[in-house]
Amino acid sequence: MSTPNDDLMAKLVALCKRRGIIFQSSEMYGGINGFWDYGPKGAPLKRAVEQLWWKYMVEERDNVEGLDSTIICHPEVWRASGHLSQFSDMMTDCTVCKKRFRVDQMEDPNTCPACGAKAMTPPREFNLMMKTFVGPVFDEEHAAYLRAETCQPIFVDFNTIRVASRQKLPFGIAQTGKSFRNEINPRNFTFRSREFMQMEMEFFCHESESMDWFDYWHQERWNFYTKILGIPEEKLRIHWHDKLAHYAKKALDIEYLFPFGWDEIEGVHHRGTWDMSRHAEFSKQEQECKYFDQDRKETYFPTVVETSCGLDRICLMLLCNAYDEDTADTKKEGMDEDVRVVLHLNPKVAPVQAAVLPLSKKLEGPAKELYCKLRNSFRCEYDVTGSIGKRYRRQDEVGTPFCVTYDFDSENDHAVTVRLRDAMTQERVPVTGLVQWLTDKIYG
Ligand code: ATP
């Protein structure tokens, strides 16, 4: 039986496809499980979130540097990190319906969650690294791996970046980019994908200060979701890990209340000196992994505090949080549809921040001129087709916060009507002050 929350996910998935936000990769070939494409309305949303993260984590700080590393690294990187030997999930197959599951995600490992048969194979280990070959020969000697997380190249490049940027500890290195995991069971739309974007920051410090830095980054990351992205606090929670990795001292997940339940969007981890000491051991380049602290007169492996989140999961959270349907107000606006589907997206991340809608085709000249002016400052769209009500609806569905209507009075009073998506009220704004008015509303 489907629940209201299943319906909500189904509606969101349908809306995302219909309006070109997110849809299955290679759909005309039947799709490929765990891979998703972001369309004309999804790509700007994703980029906007990534840019906000980059600004907040790198550009606004003197003690965090940026990196853009390759997806394929030397295979030894993944031996050192433990991914080749340990990055695996236990899986089990149903011998009746042939479906495969992660044992740690099953309520009862002996019963198939899909068909209910009690005919599961014994659990087997399944490595999540995606393999490829570098060079013309496809043999083990040329095997390489697509990175399973963006943080390993940060550890490997630590010293080069530290020297080049003349940083002293404590400082951090951040990067955003694609990661790949051969997930056994991709599910919940983009939540668990096989190709996804991560945004990670590794903060290098002295062991004695690491717990304070952990608390600091915990708070900073919480603020990112509540203050920068505007997610309500009651839809977020902290889940402390009680089972820690053997090298970790403290770890937490930031979770969001998705329609399918509470689930992780970000991890904040105290990783000790594990990463740096492992890369020293495997590369035999200890000097690249240690730090001489002039103030302390001490050489040591930096202790690492990590913040690690998934961009696709954040976009999914924003879409789930934004999705809404209302009816009563729709009638007030005199529209023919009964149900208004609207995404209450934060204007900072909305794929279209302002839509310019001339009331009549006769007004196209000055309306287009206004549109060209606005798009220097905001993500804009120009739409002249259909009734003004239909055009509002189209913009509501992709979360456009402001619709700017150029009407016949605009010619005389040099003002436009701005219709607000959430309140559905209208304001008359002088054209000369429009950029500032929108700037204040979007970024103020
Ligand atoms: P999970 O327990 O959900 O598999 P994880 O604990 O393995 O996640 P990490 O390795 O800590 O995740 O990765 C950090 C972040 O990267 C996660 O918080 C999540 O936002 C994102 N992430 C990890 N795996 C996926 C995936 N398969 N699809 C989308 N995002 C992912």
Coordinates of C-alpha atoms in Angstrom, one line a residue, residues 9 17 68 79 90-91 123 125 132 167 171 183 188 198 264 320 376 379:
M9 CA 8.1 11.2 -3.7
K17 CA 11.1 14.9 -15.2
D68 CA 40.1 20.5 -8.1
R79 CA 45.2 0.7 -1.2
M90 CA 27.7 -7.3 2.8
M91 CA 25.1 -8.3 0.3
P123 CA 25.9 -12.7 2.9
E125 CA 31.3 -9.1 0.5
T132 CA 38.6 1.0 -15.2
Q167 CA 49.6 28.0 5.0
F171 CA 44.1 25.1 7.9
E183 CA 26.1 0.8 -4.7
N188 CA 15.1 6.9 -3.2
Q198 CA 30.6 15.3 -3.0
E264 CA 22.2 11.4 6.2
C320 CA 11.5 17.8 -0.8
N376 CA 23.2 40.4 -16.0
R379 CA 19.1 33.7 -13.4

